[in-house]
């Protein structure tokens, strides 16, 4: 199978997009590590797999560098290596710019940007020793259009810049780094968006539908194998034509 015996870590794996990415890689032969801040949710993700014995569920707070470091160490201890990391964990809140509380700004930046940085850094340390690896970050079309809360758009734009920078630095270590930029996607996070906003977003998508988590998982799979061997440092929009880089 395409990802046979790869060790693949996915953050935000307790639900939605992250959960589907775990399932997709597991079905393609990978040994998967599901990471989430919610212990019950991540355990359910692992238990639902066809071969849960080939998986590991970890509770971690990616906004804490120490927590991320411990999680990566646990992966290496169990599987001996780390081939792929998909940084899917993210948070948001509906705040107008002028009324954004400091604590909301800090939380969104801490999880979405700082957390992605911590995960990239710790994973890359392992991958550099191996001489190979794939880092896949998840941004958002909101970072391209600015149609969203300022903290969320800023954090996701930062992820795109992080990808461009570290892809150059890590290429010599055999590590490829890319970002997927989903458009509006059917996930639990989207369920909190008012229906009026959702319908307006769909009206702006040329393909006429919201994305599904499987759309994102398939692109992650492509970026984590030799099929995409000459692609690194790229921000790849998967948004039905909603916006262009």
PDB file of C-alpha atoms in Angstrom:
ATOM      1  CA  UNK A   1       0.000   0.000   0.000  1.00  0.00           C
ATOM      2  CA  UNK A   2       1.032   3.584  -0.641  1.00  0.00           C
ATOM      3  CA  UNK A   3       2.097   4.401   2.914  1.00  0.00           C
ATOM      4  CA  UNK A   4       3.053   0.911   4.038  1.00  0.00           C
ATOM      5  CA  UNK A   5       4.951   1.065   7.344  1.00  0.00           C
ATOM      6  CA  UNK A   6       5.308   4.850   7.315  1.00  0.00           C
ATOM      7  CA  UNK A   7       4.974   6.364  10.778  1.00  0.00           C
ATOM      8  CA  UNK A   8       2.489   9.226  10.451  1.00  0.00           C
ATOM      9  CA  UNK A   9       1.593  11.670  13.234  1.00  0.00           C
ATOM     10  CA  UNK A  10      -1.542  13.801  12.928  1.00  0.00           C
ATOM     11  CA  UNK A  11      -2.445  16.573  15.354  1.00  0.00           C
ATOM     12  CA  UNK A  12      -6.047  17.600  15.944  1.00  0.00           C
ATOM     13  CA  UNK A  13      -6.926  13.936  15.390  1.00  0.00           C
ATOM     14  CA  UNK A  14      -9.864  13.801  17.789  1.00  0.00           C
ATOM     15  CA  UNK A  15     -12.423  14.892  15.214  1.00  0.00           C
ATOM     16  CA  UNK A  16     -13.098  16.235  11.760  1.00  0.00           C
ATOM     17  CA  UNK A  17     -10.270  16.730   9.317  1.00  0.00           C
ATOM     18  CA  UNK A  18      -7.550  15.340  11.551  1.00  0.00           C
ATOM     19  CA  UNK A  19      -9.565  12.235  12.328  1.00  0.00           C
ATOM     20  CA  UNK A  20     -10.176  11.572   8.631  1.00  0.00           C
ATOM     21  CA  UNK A  21      -6.488  12.048   7.809  1.00  0.00           C
ATOM     22  CA  UNK A  22      -5.595   9.437  10.443  1.00  0.00           C
ATOM     23  CA  UNK A  23      -8.119   7.009   8.977  1.00  0.00           C
ATOM     24  CA  UNK A  24      -6.903   7.611   5.430  1.00  0.00           C
ATOM     25  CA  UNK A  25      -3.237   6.964   6.215  1.00  0.00           C
ATOM     26  CA  UNK A  26      -4.060   3.933   8.355  1.00  0.00           C
ATOM     27  CA  UNK A  27      -6.096   2.413   5.516  1.00  0.00           C
ATOM     28  CA  UNK A  28      -3.067   2.906   3.247  1.00  0.00           C
ATOM     29  CA  UNK A  29      -0.797   0.870   5.505  1.00  0.00           C
ATOM     30  CA  UNK A  30       0.745   3.500   7.774  1.00  0.00           C
ATOM     31  CA  UNK A  31       1.409   3.227  11.463  1.00  0.00           C
ATOM     32  CA  UNK A  32      -0.528   6.235  12.727  1.00  0.00           C
ATOM     33  CA  UNK A  33      -0.163   8.435  15.766  1.00  0.00           C
ATOM     34  CA  UNK A  34      -3.310  10.374  16.641  1.00  0.00           C
ATOM     35  CA  UNK A  35      -2.635  13.446  18.794  1.00  0.00           C
ATOM     36  CA  UNK A  36      -5.261  15.655  20.392  1.00  0.00           C
ATOM     37  CA  UNK A  37      -5.775  17.660  23.575  1.00  0.00           C
ATOM     38  CA  UNK A  38      -8.970  15.655  24.221  1.00  0.00           C
ATOM     39  CA  UNK A  39      -8.048  12.203  25.534  1.00  0.00           C
ATOM     40  CA  UNK A  40     -11.473  10.605  25.025  1.00  0.00           C
ATOM     41  CA  UNK A  41     -11.711  11.877  21.459  1.00  0.00           C
ATOM     42  CA  UNK A  42      -8.267  10.660  20.438  1.00  0.00           C
ATOM     43  CA  UNK A  43      -8.930   7.238  21.985  1.00  0.00           C
ATOM     44  CA  UNK A  44     -12.141   6.935  19.968  1.00  0.00           C
ATOM     45  CA  UNK A  45     -10.227   7.821  16.797  1.00  0.00           C
ATOM     46  CA  UNK A  46      -7.746   5.004  17.415  1.00  0.00           C
ATOM     47  CA  UNK A  47     -10.370   2.456  18.504  1.00  0.00           C
ATOM     48  CA  UNK A  48     -12.353   3.025  15.301  1.00  0.00           C
ATOM     49  CA  UNK A  49      -9.430   2.002  13.066  1.00  0.00           C
ATOM     50  CA  UNK A  50      -9.388  -1.412  11.406  1.00  0.00           C
ATOM     51  CA  UNK A  51      -6.022  -2.163  13.016  1.00  0.00           C
ATOM     52  CA  UNK A  52      -5.787  -0.142  16.238  1.00  0.00           C
ATOM     53  CA  UNK A  53      -2.759  -2.219  17.255  1.00  0.00           C
ATOM     54  CA  UNK A  54      -0.792  -0.324  14.575  1.00  0.00           C
ATOM     55  CA  UNK A  55      -1.782   3.028  16.062  1.00  0.00           C
ATOM     56  CA  UNK A  56      -0.923   5.172  19.038  1.00  0.00           C
ATOM     57  CA  UNK A  57      -3.163   7.749  20.677  1.00  0.00           C
ATOM     58  CA  UNK A  58      -1.480  10.588  22.546  1.00  0.00           C
ATOM     59  CA  UNK A  59      -2.865  13.471  24.557  1.00  0.00           C
ATOM     60  CA  UNK A  60      -0.858  16.647  24.032  1.00  0.00           C
ATOM     61  CA  UNK A  61      -1.276  20.410  24.108  1.00  0.00           C
ATOM     62  CA  UNK A  62       0.527  21.631  21.012  1.00  0.00           C
ATOM     63  CA  UNK A  63       0.597  25.185  22.392  1.00  0.00           C
ATOM     64  CA  UNK A  64       3.186  23.868  24.874  1.00  0.00           C
ATOM     65  CA  UNK A  65       6.631  23.146  23.455  1.00  0.00           C
ATOM     66  CA  UNK A  66       7.314  20.737  26.327  1.00  0.00           C
ATOM     67  CA  UNK A  67       4.127  18.783  25.580  1.00  0.00           C
ATOM     68  CA  UNK A  68       5.033  18.548  21.891  1.00  0.00           C
ATOM     69  CA  UNK A  69       8.560  17.391  22.698  1.00  0.00           C
ATOM     70  CA  UNK A  70       7.217  14.663  24.972  1.00  0.00           C
ATOM     71  CA  UNK A  71       4.752  13.478  22.329  1.00  0.00           C
ATOM     72  CA  UNK A  72       7.470  13.186  19.661  1.00  0.00           C
ATOM     73  CA  UNK A  73       9.703  11.308  22.087  1.00  0.00           C
ATOM     74  CA  UNK A  74       6.860   8.859  22.749  1.00  0.00           C
ATOM     75  CA  UNK A  75       6.448   8.263  19.022  1.00  0.00           C
ATOM     76  CA  UNK A  76      10.132   7.509  18.529  1.00  0.00           C
ATOM     77  CA  UNK A  77      10.170   5.267  21.581  1.00  0.00           C
ATOM     78  CA  UNK A  78       7.277   3.173  20.216  1.00  0.00           C
ATOM     79  CA  UNK A  79       8.013   3.124  16.484  1.00  0.00           C
ATOM     80  CA  UNK A  80      11.688   4.077  16.225  1.00  0.00           C
ATOM     81  CA  UNK A  81      11.139   6.819  13.651  1.00  0.00           C
ATOM     82  CA  UNK A  82       8.779   9.498  12.325  1.00  0.00           C
ATOM     83  CA  UNK A  83       8.155   9.799   8.595  1.00  0.00           C
ATOM     84  CA  UNK A  84       5.219  12.189   8.296  1.00  0.00           C
ATOM     85  CA  UNK A  85       3.622  14.864  10.447  1.00  0.00           C
ATOM     86  CA  UNK A  86       0.349  16.543   9.510  1.00  0.00           C
ATOM     87  CA  UNK A  87      -0.245  19.644  11.615  1.00  0.00           C
ATOM     88  CA  UNK A  88      -4.026  19.810  11.620  1.00  0.00           C
ATOM     89  CA  UNK A  89      -4.866  21.084  15.117  1.00  0.00           C
ATOM     90  CA  UNK A  90      -6.417  24.519  15.175  1.00  0.00           C
ATOM     91  CA  UNK A  91      -8.812  26.788  17.042  1.00  0.00           C
ATOM     92  CA  UNK A  92     -10.765  29.944  16.310  1.00  0.00           C
ATOM     93  CA  UNK A  93     -13.417  32.262  17.700  1.00  0.00           C
ATOM     94  CA  UNK A  94     -15.794  34.805  16.216  1.00  0.00           C
ATOM     95  CA  UNK A  95     -14.387  38.183  17.258  1.00  0.00           C
ATOM     96  CA  UNK A  96     -14.504  41.496  15.460  1.00  0.00           C
ATOM     97  CA  UNK A  97     -11.076  43.105  15.279  1.00  0.00           C
ATOM     98  CA  UNK A  98     -11.914  46.064  17.535  1.00  0.00           C
ATOM     99  CA  UNK A  99     -13.455  43.810  20.186  1.00  0.00           C
ATOM    100  CA  UNK A 100     -10.910  40.975  20.190  1.00  0.00           C
ATOM    101  CA  UNK A 101      -9.863  40.226  23.790  1.00  0.00           C
ATOM    102  CA  UNK A 102      -6.149  39.735  24.382  1.00  0.00           C
ATOM    103  CA  UNK A 103      -6.760  36.219  25.631  1.00  0.00           C
ATOM    104  CA  UNK A 104      -8.545  35.209  22.403  1.00  0.00           C
ATOM    105  CA  UNK A 105      -5.706  36.598  20.273  1.00  0.00           C
ATOM    106  CA  UNK A 106      -3.122  34.827  22.421  1.00  0.00           C
ATOM    107  CA  UNK A 107      -4.940  31.476  22.326  1.00  0.00           C
ATOM    108  CA  UNK A 108      -5.446  31.398  18.562  1.00  0.00           C
ATOM    109  CA  UNK A 109      -1.867  32.428  17.819  1.00  0.00           C
ATOM    110  CA  UNK A 110      -0.525  30.018  20.455  1.00  0.00           C
ATOM    111  CA  UNK A 111      -2.323  26.992  19.028  1.00  0.00           C
ATOM    112  CA  UNK A 112      -2.438  27.697  15.298  1.00  0.00           C
ATOM    113  CA  UNK A 113       0.966  29.285  14.754  1.00  0.00           C
ATOM    114  CA  UNK A 114       3.149  28.572  17.776  1.00  0.00           C
ATOM    115  CA  UNK A 115       1.837  25.013  17.977  1.00  0.00           C
ATOM    116  CA  UNK A 116       2.582  24.361  14.322  1.00  0.00           C
ATOM    117  CA  UNK A 117       6.085  25.758  14.803  1.00  0.00           C
ATOM    118  CA  UNK A 118       6.745  23.526  17.828  1.00  0.00           C
ATOM    119  CA  UNK A 119       5.501  20.442  15.988  1.00  0.00           C
ATOM    120  CA  UNK A 120       7.546  21.217  12.875  1.00  0.00           C
ATOM    121  CA  UNK A 121      10.686  21.819  14.912  1.00  0.00           C
ATOM    122  CA  UNK A 122      10.508  18.663  17.022  1.00  0.00           C
ATOM    123  CA  UNK A 123       9.499  16.465  14.094  1.00  0.00           C
ATOM    124  CA  UNK A 124      12.270  17.892  11.924  1.00  0.00           C
ATOM    125  CA  UNK A 125      14.883  17.015  14.541  1.00  0.00           C
ATOM    126  CA  UNK A 126      13.938  13.356  14.194  1.00  0.00           C
ATOM    127  CA  UNK A 127      13.585  13.487  10.413  1.00  0.00           C
ATOM    128  CA  UNK A 128      16.937  15.215   9.941  1.00  0.00           C
ATOM    129  CA  UNK A 129      18.686  12.309  11.677  1.00  0.00           C
ATOM    130  CA  UNK A 130      16.865   9.901   9.354  1.00  0.00           C
ATOM    131  CA  UNK A 131      17.672  11.978   6.281  1.00  0.00           C
ATOM    132  CA  UNK A 132      14.049  11.999   5.154  1.00  0.00           C
ATOM    133  CA  UNK A 133      10.578  13.130   6.136  1.00  0.00           C
ATOM    134  CA  UNK A 134       7.405  14.947   5.160  1.00  0.00           C
ATOM    135  CA  UNK A 135       5.932  17.912   7.014  1.00  0.00           C
ATOM    136  CA  UNK A 136       2.415  18.936   6.002  1.00  0.00           C
ATOM    137  CA  UNK A 137       0.869  22.019   7.561  1.00  0.00           C
ATOM    138  CA  UNK A 138      -2.775  23.037   7.377  1.00  0.00           C
ATOM    139  CA  UNK A 139      -3.639  26.691   6.744  1.00  0.00           C
ATOM    140  CA  UNK A 140      -6.943  28.182   5.575  1.00  0.00           C
ATOM    141  CA  UNK A 141      -8.360  30.039   2.594  1.00  0.00           C
ATOM    142  CA  UNK A 142      -9.184  32.760   5.142  1.00  0.00           C
ATOM    143  CA  UNK A 143      -5.458  33.538   5.216  1.00  0.00           C
ATOM    144  CA  UNK A 144      -5.626  34.292   1.488  1.00  0.00           C
ATOM    145  CA  UNK A 145      -8.845  36.309   1.422  1.00  0.00           C
ATOM    146  CA  UNK A 146      -8.863  37.933   4.860  1.00  0.00           C
ATOM    147  CA  UNK A 147     -12.479  36.831   5.254  1.00  0.00           C
ATOM    148  CA  UNK A 148     -12.382  35.808   8.888  1.00  0.00           C
ATOM    149  CA  UNK A 149     -11.385  36.973  12.367  1.00  0.00           C
ATOM    150  CA  UNK A 150      -8.055  38.803  12.464  1.00  0.00           C
ATOM    151  CA  UNK A 151      -6.403  36.361  14.857  1.00  0.00           C
ATOM    152  CA  UNK A 152      -7.387  33.342  12.768  1.00  0.00           C
ATOM    153  CA  UNK A 153      -6.345  34.865   9.436  1.00  0.00           C
ATOM    154  CA  UNK A 154      -3.050  36.052  10.941  1.00  0.00           C
ATOM    155  CA  UNK A 155      -2.222  32.687  12.464  1.00  0.00           C
ATOM    156  CA  UNK A 156      -2.963  30.780   9.269  1.00  0.00           C
ATOM    157  CA  UNK A 157      -1.028  33.254   7.116  1.00  0.00           C
ATOM    158  CA  UNK A 158       1.880  32.747   9.503  1.00  0.00           C
ATOM    159  CA  UNK A 159       1.725  29.002   8.864  1.00  0.00           C
ATOM    160  CA  UNK A 160       2.152  29.650   5.140  1.00  0.00           C
ATOM    161  CA  UNK A 161       5.213  31.806   5.771  1.00  0.00           C
ATOM    162  CA  UNK A 162       6.636  29.204   8.141  1.00  0.00           C
ATOM    163  CA  UNK A 163       6.325  26.550   5.436  1.00  0.00           C
ATOM    164  CA  UNK A 164       8.176  28.670   2.880  1.00  0.00           C
ATOM    165  CA  UNK A 165      11.023  29.402   5.281  1.00  0.00           C
ATOM    166  CA  UNK A 166      11.659  25.983   6.778  1.00  0.00           C
ATOM    167  CA  UNK A 167      11.257  24.171   3.451  1.00  0.00           C
ATOM    168  CA  UNK A 168      14.424  25.911   2.256  1.00  0.00           C
ATOM    169  CA  UNK A 169      16.327  25.151   5.439  1.00  0.00           C
ATOM    170  CA  UNK A 170      15.271  21.508   5.643  1.00  0.00           C
ATOM    171  CA  UNK A 171      15.560  20.504   1.978  1.00  0.00           C
ATOM    172  CA  UNK A 172      19.200  19.526   2.468  1.00  0.00           C
ATOM    173  CA  UNK A 173      18.081  17.069   5.156  1.00  0.00           C
ATOM    174  CA  UNK A 174      15.754  15.261   2.765  1.00  0.00           C
ATOM    175  CA  UNK A 175      12.668  16.809   4.360  1.00  0.00           C
ATOM    176  CA  UNK A 176       9.884  18.228   2.223  1.00  0.00           C
ATOM    177  CA  UNK A 177       7.515  20.801   3.737  1.00  0.00           C
ATOM    178  CA  UNK A 178       4.215  21.896   2.209  1.00  0.00           C
ATOM    179  CA  UNK A 179       0.957  23.493   3.299  1.00  0.00           C
ATOM    180  CA  UNK A 180      -2.587  22.544   2.380  1.00  0.00           C
ATOM    181  CA  UNK A 181      -5.000  25.477   2.303  1.00  0.00           C
ATOM    182  CA  UNK A 182      -8.549  24.136   2.704  1.00  0.00           C
ATOM    183  CA  UNK A 183     -11.586  26.129   1.787  1.00  0.00           C
ATOM    184  CA  UNK A 184     -14.780  25.798   3.831  1.00  0.00           C
ATOM    185  CA  UNK A 185     -14.911  22.135   4.833  1.00  0.00           C
ATOM    186  CA  UNK A 186     -17.566  20.039   6.560  1.00  0.00           C
ATOM    187  CA  UNK A 187     -16.025  19.694  10.029  1.00  0.00           C
ATOM    188  CA  UNK A 188     -17.245  20.214  13.599  1.00  0.00           C
ATOM    189  CA  UNK A 189     -15.548  23.646  13.590  1.00  0.00           C
ATOM    190  CA  UNK A 190     -17.700  24.697  10.617  1.00  0.00           C
ATOM    191  CA  UNK A 191     -20.820  23.542  12.455  1.00  0.00           C
ATOM    192  CA  UNK A 192     -20.431  26.572  14.717  1.00  0.00           C
ATOM    193  CA  UNK A 193     -20.607  28.983  11.770  1.00  0.00           C
ATOM    194  CA  UNK A 194     -24.036  30.614  11.322  1.00  0.00           C
ATOM    195  CA  UNK A 195     -25.940  29.009   8.438  1.00  0.00           C
ATOM    196  CA  UNK A 196     -26.281  32.359   6.666  1.00  0.00           C
ATOM    197  CA  UNK A 197     -22.469  32.659   6.521  1.00  0.00           C
ATOM    198  CA  UNK A 198     -22.133  29.047   5.368  1.00  0.00           C
ATOM    199  CA  UNK A 199     -24.542  29.543   2.479  1.00  0.00           C
ATOM    200  CA  UNK A 200     -22.730  32.718   1.465  1.00  0.00           C
ATOM    201  CA  UNK A 201     -19.411  30.854   1.415  1.00  0.00           C
ATOM    202  CA  UNK A 202     -20.851  28.062  -0.727  1.00  0.00           C
ATOM    203  CA  UNK A 203     -22.198  30.663  -3.159  1.00  0.00           C
ATOM    204  CA  UNK A 204     -18.610  31.903  -3.605  1.00  0.00           C
ATOM    205  CA  UNK A 205     -17.213  28.442  -4.421  1.00  0.00           C
ATOM    206  CA  UNK A 206     -17.170  27.800  -8.194  1.00  0.00           C
ATOM    207  CA  UNK A 207     -17.493  24.016  -7.734  1.00  0.00           C
ATOM    208  CA  UNK A 208     -20.703  24.677  -5.810  1.00  0.00           C
ATOM    209  CA  UNK A 209     -20.085  22.706  -2.639  1.00  0.00           C
ATOM    210  CA  UNK A 210     -18.151  22.708   0.600  1.00  0.00           C
ATOM    211  CA  UNK A 211     -15.070  20.571   0.886  1.00  0.00           C
ATOM    212  CA  UNK A 212     -15.030  17.245   2.691  1.00  0.00           C
ATOM    213  CA  UNK A 213     -12.323  15.988   5.027  1.00  0.00           C
ATOM    214  CA  UNK A 214     -11.532  13.257   2.498  1.00  0.00           C
ATOM    215  CA  UNK A 215     -10.573  15.957  -0.036  1.00  0.00           C
ATOM    216  CA  UNK A 216      -7.887  17.170   2.342  1.00  0.00           C
ATOM    217  CA  UNK A 217      -6.749  13.678   3.349  1.00  0.00           C
ATOM    218  CA  UNK A 218      -6.137  12.695  -0.278  1.00  0.00           C
ATOM    219  CA  UNK A 219      -3.913  15.725  -0.873  1.00  0.00           C
ATOM    220  CA  UNK A 220      -2.003  15.014   2.350  1.00  0.00           C
ATOM    221  CA  UNK A 221      -1.454  11.465   1.109  1.00  0.00           C
ATOM    222  CA  UNK A 222      -0.089  12.796  -2.198  1.00  0.00           C
ATOM    223  CA  UNK A 223       2.312  15.145  -0.424  1.00  0.00           C
ATOM    224  CA  UNK A 224       3.616  12.346   1.829  1.00  0.00           C
ATOM    225  CA  UNK A 225       4.989  10.052  -0.856  1.00  0.00           C
ATOM    226  CA  UNK A 226       7.278   9.989  -3.885  1.00  0.00           C
ATOM    227  CA  UNK A 227       4.407  10.970  -6.209  1.00  0.00           C
ATOM    228  CA  UNK A 228       5.102  14.569  -5.148  1.00  0.00           C
ATOM    229  CA  UNK A 229       8.881  14.176  -4.998  1.00  0.00           C
ATOM    230  CA  UNK A 230       9.709  17.554  -6.594  1.00  0.00           C
ATOM    231  CA  UNK A 231       7.263  19.609  -4.540  1.00  0.00           C
ATOM    232  CA  UNK A 232       8.370  21.515  -1.441  1.00  0.00           C
ATOM    233  CA  UNK A 233       7.741  24.930   0.075  1.00  0.00           C
ATOM    234  CA  UNK A 234       4.356  25.142  -1.607  1.00  0.00           C
ATOM    235  CA  UNK A 235       1.006  26.354  -0.320  1.00  0.00           C
ATOM    236  CA  UNK A 236      -1.596  24.250  -2.119  1.00  0.00           C
ATOM    237  CA  UNK A 237      -5.165  25.534  -2.151  1.00  0.00           C
ATOM    238  CA  UNK A 238      -7.888  22.897  -1.936  1.00  0.00           C
ATOM    239  CA  UNK A 239     -10.904  25.170  -2.002  1.00  0.00           C
ATOM    240  CA  UNK A 240     -13.068  24.437  -5.046  1.00  0.00           C
ATOM    241  CA  UNK A 241     -11.760  27.515  -6.851  1.00  0.00           C
ATOM    242  CA  UNK A 242     -12.852  29.913  -4.106  1.00  0.00           C
ATOM    243  CA  UNK A 243      -9.560  31.854  -4.146  1.00  0.00           C
ATOM    244  CA  UNK A 244      -6.212  31.781  -5.901  1.00  0.00           C
ATOM    245  CA  UNK A 245      -2.658  32.215  -4.672  1.00  0.00           C
TER     246      UNK A 245
END
